PDB file of C-alpha atoms and ligand atoms in Angstrom:
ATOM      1  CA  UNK A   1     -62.980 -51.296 -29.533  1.00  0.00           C
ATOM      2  CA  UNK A   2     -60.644 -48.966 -27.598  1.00  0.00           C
ATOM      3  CA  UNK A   3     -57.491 -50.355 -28.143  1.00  0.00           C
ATOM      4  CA  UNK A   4     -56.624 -48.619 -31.015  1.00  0.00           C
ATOM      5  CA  UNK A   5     -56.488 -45.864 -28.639  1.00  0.00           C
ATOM      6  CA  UNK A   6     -53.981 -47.645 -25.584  1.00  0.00           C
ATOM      7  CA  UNK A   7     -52.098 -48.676 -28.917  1.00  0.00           C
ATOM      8  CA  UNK A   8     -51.907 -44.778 -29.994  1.00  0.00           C
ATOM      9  CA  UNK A   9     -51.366 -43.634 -26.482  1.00  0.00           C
ATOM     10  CA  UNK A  10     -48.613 -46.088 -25.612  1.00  0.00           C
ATOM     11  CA  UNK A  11     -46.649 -45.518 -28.414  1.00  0.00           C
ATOM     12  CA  UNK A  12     -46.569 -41.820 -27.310  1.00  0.00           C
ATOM     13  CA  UNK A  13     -43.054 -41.640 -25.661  1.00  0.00           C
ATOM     14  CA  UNK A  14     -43.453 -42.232 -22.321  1.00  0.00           C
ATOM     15  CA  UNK A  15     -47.144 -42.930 -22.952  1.00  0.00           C
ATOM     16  CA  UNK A  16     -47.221 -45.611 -20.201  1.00  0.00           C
ATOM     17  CA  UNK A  17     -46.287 -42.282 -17.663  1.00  0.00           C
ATOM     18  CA  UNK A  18     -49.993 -40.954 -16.495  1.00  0.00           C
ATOM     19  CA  UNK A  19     -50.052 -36.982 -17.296  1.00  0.00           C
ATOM     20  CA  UNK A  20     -49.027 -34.793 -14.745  1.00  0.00           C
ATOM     21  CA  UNK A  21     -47.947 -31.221 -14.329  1.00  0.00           C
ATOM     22  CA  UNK A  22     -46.268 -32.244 -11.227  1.00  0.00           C
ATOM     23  CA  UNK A  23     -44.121 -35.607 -10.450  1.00  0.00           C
ATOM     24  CA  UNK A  24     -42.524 -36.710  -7.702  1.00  0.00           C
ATOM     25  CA  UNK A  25     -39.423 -38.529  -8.407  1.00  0.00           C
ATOM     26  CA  UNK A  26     -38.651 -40.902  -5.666  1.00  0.00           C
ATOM     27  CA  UNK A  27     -35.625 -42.798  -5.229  1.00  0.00           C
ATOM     28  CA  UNK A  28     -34.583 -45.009  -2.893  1.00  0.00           C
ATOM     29  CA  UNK A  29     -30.774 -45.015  -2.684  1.00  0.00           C
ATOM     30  CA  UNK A  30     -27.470 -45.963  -0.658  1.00  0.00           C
ATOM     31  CA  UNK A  31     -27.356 -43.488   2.478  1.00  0.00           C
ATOM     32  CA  UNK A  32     -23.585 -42.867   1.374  1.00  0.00           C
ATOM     33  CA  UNK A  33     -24.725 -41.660  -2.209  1.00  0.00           C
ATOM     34  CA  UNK A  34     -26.511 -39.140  -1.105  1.00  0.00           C
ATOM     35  CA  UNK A  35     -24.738 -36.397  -0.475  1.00  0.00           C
ATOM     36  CA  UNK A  36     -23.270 -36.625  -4.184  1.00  0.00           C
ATOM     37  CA  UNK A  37     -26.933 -36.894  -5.054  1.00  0.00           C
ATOM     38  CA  UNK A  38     -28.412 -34.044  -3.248  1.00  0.00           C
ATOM     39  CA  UNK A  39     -25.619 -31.604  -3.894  1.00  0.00           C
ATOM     40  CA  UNK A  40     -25.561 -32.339  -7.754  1.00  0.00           C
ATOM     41  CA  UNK A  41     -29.427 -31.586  -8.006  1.00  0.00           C
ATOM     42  CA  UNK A  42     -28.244 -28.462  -6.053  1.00  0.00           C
ATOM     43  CA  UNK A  43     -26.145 -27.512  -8.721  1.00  0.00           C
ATOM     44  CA  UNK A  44     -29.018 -27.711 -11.568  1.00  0.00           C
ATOM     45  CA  UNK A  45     -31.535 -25.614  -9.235  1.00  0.00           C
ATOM     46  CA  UNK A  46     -33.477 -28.477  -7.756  1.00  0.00           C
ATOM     47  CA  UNK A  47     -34.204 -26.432  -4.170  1.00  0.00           C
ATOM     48  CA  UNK A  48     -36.786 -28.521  -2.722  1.00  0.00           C
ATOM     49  CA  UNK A  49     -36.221 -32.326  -1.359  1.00  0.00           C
ATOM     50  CA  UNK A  50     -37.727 -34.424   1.603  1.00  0.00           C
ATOM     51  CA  UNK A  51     -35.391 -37.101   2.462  1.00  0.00           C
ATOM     52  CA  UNK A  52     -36.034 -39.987   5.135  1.00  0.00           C
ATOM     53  CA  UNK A  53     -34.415 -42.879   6.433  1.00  0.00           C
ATOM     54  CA  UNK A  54     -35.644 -45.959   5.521  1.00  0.00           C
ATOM     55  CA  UNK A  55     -35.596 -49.235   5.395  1.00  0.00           C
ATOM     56  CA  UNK A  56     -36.196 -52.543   2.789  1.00  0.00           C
ATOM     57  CA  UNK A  57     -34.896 -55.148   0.937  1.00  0.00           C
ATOM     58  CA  UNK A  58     -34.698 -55.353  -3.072  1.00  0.00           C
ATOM     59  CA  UNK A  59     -32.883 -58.241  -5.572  1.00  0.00           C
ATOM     60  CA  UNK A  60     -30.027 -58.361  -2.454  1.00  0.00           C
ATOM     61  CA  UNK A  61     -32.839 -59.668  -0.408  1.00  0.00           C
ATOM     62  CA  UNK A  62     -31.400 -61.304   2.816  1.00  0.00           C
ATOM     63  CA  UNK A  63     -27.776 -61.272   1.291  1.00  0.00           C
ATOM     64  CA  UNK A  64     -25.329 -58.899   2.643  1.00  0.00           C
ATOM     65  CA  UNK A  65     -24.594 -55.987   0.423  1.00  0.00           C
ATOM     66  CA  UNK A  66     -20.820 -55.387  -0.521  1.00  0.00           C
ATOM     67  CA  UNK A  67     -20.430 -52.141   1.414  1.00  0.00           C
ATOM     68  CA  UNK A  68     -20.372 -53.640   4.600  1.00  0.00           C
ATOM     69  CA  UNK A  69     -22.131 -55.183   8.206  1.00  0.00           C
ATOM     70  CA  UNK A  70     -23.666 -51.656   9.066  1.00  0.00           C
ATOM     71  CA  UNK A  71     -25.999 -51.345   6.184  1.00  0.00           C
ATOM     72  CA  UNK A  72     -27.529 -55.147   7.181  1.00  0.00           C
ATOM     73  CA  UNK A  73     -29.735 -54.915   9.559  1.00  0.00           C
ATOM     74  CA  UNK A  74     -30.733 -58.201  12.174  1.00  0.00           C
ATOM     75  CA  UNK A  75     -34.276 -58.905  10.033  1.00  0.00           C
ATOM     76  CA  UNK A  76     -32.821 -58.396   6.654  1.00  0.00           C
ATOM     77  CA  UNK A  77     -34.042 -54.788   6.310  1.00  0.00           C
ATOM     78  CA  UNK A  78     -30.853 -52.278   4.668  1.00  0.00           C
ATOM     79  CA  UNK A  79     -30.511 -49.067   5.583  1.00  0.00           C
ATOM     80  CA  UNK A  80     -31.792 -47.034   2.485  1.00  0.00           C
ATOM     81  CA  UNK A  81     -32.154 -43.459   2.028  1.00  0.00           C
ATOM     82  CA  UNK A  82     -35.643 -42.208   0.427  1.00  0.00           C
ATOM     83  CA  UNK A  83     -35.552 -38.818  -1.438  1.00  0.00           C
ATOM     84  CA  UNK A  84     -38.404 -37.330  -2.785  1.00  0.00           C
ATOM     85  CA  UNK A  85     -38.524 -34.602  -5.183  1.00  0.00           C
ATOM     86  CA  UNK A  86     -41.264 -32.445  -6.631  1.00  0.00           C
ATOM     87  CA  UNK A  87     -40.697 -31.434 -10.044  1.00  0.00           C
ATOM     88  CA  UNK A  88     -42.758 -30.029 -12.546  1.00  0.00           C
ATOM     89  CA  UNK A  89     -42.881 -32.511 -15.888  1.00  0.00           C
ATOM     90  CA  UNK A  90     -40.160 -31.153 -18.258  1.00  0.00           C
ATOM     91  CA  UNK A  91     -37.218 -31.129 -15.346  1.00  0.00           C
ATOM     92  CA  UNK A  92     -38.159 -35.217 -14.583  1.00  0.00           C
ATOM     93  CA  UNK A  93     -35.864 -36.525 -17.126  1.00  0.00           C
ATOM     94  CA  UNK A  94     -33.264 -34.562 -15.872  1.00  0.00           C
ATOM     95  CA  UNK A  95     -33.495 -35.494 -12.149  1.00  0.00           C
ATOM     96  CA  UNK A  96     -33.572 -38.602 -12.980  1.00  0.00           C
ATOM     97  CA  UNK A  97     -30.879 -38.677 -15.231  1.00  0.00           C
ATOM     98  CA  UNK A  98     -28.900 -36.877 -12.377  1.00  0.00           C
ATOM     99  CA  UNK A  99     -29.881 -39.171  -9.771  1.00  0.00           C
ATOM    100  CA  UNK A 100     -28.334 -41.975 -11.364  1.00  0.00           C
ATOM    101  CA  UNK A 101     -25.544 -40.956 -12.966  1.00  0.00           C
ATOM    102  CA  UNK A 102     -24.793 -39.826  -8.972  1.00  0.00           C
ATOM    103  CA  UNK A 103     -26.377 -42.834  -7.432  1.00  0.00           C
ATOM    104  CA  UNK A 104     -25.313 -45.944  -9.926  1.00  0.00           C
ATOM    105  CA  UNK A 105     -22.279 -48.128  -8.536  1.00  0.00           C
ATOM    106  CA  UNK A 106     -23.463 -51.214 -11.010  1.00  0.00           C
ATOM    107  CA  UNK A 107     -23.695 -53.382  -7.612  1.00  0.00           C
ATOM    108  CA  UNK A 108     -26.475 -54.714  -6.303  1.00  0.00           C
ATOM    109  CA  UNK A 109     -28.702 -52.700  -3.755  1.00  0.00           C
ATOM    110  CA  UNK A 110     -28.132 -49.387  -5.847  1.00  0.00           C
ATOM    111  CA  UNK A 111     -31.714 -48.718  -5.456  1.00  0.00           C
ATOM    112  CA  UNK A 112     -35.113 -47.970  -7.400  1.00  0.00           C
ATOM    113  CA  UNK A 113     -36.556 -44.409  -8.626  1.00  0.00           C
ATOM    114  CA  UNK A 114     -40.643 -44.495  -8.564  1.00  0.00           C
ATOM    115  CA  UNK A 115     -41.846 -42.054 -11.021  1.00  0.00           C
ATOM    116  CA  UNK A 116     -45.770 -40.851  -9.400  1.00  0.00           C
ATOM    117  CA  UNK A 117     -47.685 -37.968 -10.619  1.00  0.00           C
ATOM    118  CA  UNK A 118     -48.631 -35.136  -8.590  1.00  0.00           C
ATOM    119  CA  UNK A 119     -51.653 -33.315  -8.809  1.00  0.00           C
ATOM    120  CA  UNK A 120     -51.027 -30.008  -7.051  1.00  0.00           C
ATOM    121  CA  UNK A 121     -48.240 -28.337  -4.923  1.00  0.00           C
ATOM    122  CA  UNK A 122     -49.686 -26.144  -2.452  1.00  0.00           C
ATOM    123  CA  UNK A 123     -47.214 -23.737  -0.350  1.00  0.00           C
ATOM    124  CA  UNK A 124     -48.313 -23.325   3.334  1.00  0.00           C
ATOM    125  CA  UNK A 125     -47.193 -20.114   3.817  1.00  0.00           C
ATOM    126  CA  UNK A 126     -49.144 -18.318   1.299  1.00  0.00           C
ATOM    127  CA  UNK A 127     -51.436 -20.248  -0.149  1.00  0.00           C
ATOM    128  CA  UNK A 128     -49.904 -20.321  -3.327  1.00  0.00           C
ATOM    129  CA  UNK A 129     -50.789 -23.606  -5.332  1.00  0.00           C
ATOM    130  CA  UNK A 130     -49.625 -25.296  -9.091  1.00  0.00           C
ATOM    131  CA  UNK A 131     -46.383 -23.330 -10.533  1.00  0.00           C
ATOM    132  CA  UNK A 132     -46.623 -20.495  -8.323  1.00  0.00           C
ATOM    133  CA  UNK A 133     -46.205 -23.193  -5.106  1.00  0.00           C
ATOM    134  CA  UNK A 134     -43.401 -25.446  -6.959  1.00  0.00           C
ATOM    135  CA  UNK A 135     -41.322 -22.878  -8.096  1.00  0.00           C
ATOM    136  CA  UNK A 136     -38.254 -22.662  -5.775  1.00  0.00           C
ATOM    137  CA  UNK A 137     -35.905 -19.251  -5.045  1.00  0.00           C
ATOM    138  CA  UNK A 138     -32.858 -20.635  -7.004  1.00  0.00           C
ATOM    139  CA  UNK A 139     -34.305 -22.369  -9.106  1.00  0.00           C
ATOM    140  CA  UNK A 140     -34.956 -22.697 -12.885  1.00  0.00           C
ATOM    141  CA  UNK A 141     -36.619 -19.329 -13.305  1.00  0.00           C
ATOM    142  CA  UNK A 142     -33.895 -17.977 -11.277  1.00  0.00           C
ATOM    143  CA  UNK A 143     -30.781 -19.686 -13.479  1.00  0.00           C
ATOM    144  CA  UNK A 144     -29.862 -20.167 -16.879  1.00  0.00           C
ATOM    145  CA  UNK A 145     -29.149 -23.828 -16.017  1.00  0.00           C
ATOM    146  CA  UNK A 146     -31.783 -26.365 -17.628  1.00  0.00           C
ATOM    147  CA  UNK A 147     -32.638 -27.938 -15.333  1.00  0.00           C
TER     148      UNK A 147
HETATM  149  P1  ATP B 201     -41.328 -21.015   1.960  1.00  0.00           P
HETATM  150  O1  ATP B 201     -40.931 -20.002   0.931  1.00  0.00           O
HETATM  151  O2  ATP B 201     -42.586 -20.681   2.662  1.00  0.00           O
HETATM  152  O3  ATP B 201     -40.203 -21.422   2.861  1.00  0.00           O
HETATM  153  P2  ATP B 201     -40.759 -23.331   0.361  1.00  0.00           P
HETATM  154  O4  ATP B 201     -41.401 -23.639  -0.934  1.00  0.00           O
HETATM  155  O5  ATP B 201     -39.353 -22.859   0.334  1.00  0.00           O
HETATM  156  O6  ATP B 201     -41.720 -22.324   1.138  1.00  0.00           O
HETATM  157  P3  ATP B 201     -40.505 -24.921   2.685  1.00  0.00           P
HETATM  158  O7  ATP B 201     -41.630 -24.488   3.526  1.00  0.00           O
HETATM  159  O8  ATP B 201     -39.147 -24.396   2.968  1.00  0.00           O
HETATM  160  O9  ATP B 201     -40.874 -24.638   1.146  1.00  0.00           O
HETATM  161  O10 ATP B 201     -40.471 -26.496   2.585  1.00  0.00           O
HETATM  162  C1  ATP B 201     -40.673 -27.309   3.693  1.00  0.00           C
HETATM  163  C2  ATP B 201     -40.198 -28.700   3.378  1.00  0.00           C
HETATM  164  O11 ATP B 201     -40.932 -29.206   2.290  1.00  0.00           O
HETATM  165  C3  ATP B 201     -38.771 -28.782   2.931  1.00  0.00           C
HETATM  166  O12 ATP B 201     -37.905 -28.860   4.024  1.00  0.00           O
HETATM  167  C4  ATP B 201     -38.759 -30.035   2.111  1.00  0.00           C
HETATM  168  O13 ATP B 201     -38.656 -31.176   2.956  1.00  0.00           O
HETATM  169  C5  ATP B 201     -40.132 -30.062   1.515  1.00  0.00           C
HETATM  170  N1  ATP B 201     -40.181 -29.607   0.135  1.00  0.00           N
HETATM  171  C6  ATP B 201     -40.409 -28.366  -0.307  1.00  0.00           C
HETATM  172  N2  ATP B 201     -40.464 -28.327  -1.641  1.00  0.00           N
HETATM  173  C7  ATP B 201     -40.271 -29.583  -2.069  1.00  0.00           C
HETATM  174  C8  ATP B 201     -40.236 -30.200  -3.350  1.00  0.00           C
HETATM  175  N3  ATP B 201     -40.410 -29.515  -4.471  1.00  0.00           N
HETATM  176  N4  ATP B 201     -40.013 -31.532  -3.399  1.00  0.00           N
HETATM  177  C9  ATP B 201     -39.833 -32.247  -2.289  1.00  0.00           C
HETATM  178  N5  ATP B 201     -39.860 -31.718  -1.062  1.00  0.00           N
HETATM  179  C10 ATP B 201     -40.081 -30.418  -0.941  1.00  0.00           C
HETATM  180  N1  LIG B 202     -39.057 -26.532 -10.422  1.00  0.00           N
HETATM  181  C1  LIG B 202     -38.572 -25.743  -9.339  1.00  0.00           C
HETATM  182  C2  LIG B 202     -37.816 -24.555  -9.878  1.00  0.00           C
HETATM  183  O1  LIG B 202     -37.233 -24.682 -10.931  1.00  0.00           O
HETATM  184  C3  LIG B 202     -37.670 -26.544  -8.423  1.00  0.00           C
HETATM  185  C4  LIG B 202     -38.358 -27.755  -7.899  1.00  0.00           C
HETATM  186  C5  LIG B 202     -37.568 -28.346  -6.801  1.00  0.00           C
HETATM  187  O2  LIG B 202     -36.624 -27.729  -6.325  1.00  0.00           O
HETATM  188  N2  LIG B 202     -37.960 -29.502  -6.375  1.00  0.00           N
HETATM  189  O3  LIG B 202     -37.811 -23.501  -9.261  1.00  0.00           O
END
């Protein structure tokens, strides 16, 4: 049987996380959070982000959220913002960690961080791929900060 082996692998801390040299950490937060967010990952040499406007509906569902008429939308949809971040494995913990000590007001609607595994980072301009292509000018190999 095999499931000695999912029992051996799952206990393996986070063994339920697929291994990846690459994750992208996406979250998808409160539009007005995100400037906190974004500059504190600035601060601990995360460089590279995507962010997009978006829009869904979580536990809040069709209930308006306490911030107010402009985040709730006609069909239900709030406003979200999603960020996406490309990190290599041992900065995830701290992104995360980051994102929602930033993020977290305790009310509902403070949003959801999907944790998916990349398996290569290719840069367009030179044709750089894998740590060569994620690494970031100001970033950790440029700073002392652990990030
Ligand atoms: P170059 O040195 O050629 O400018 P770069 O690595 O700095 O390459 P850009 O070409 O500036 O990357 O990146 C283009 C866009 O890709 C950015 O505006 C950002 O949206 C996105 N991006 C880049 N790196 C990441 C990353 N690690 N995670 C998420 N998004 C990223
Ligand atoms: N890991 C990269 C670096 O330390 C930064 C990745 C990012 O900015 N998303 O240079």
């Amino acid at each position: 049987s095999i499931l000695p082996i999912i029992r051996a692998q799952t206990q393996a801390s986070p063994g339920y996380v697929p291994d990846s040299k690459f994750y992208k950490v996406e979250a998808i937060l409160r539009p007005w959070r995100v400037p906190q967010v974004s500059s504190a990952l600035l601060k601990m040499g995360i460089r590279g982000v995507t962010v997009s406007d978006v829009r869904g509906f979580g536990a809040q569902g069709g209930s308006t959220e306490r911030q107010g008429g402009s985040e709730f939308s006609e069909d239900n949809f709030v406003a979200k913002i999603k960020m996406e971040i490309v990190v290599s494995k041992d900065q995830v913990e701290a992104v995360i960690d980051k994102i929602i000590r930033e993020a977290r007001t305790g009310e509902i609607g403070d949003g959801k961080i999907f944790l998916v595994p990349v398996s290569d980072v290719i840069r367009v301009r030179t044709g750089e791929r894998g740590e060569q292509a994620e690494r970031m000018a100001g970033g950790r190999a440029d700073t002392s900060v652990p990030a």
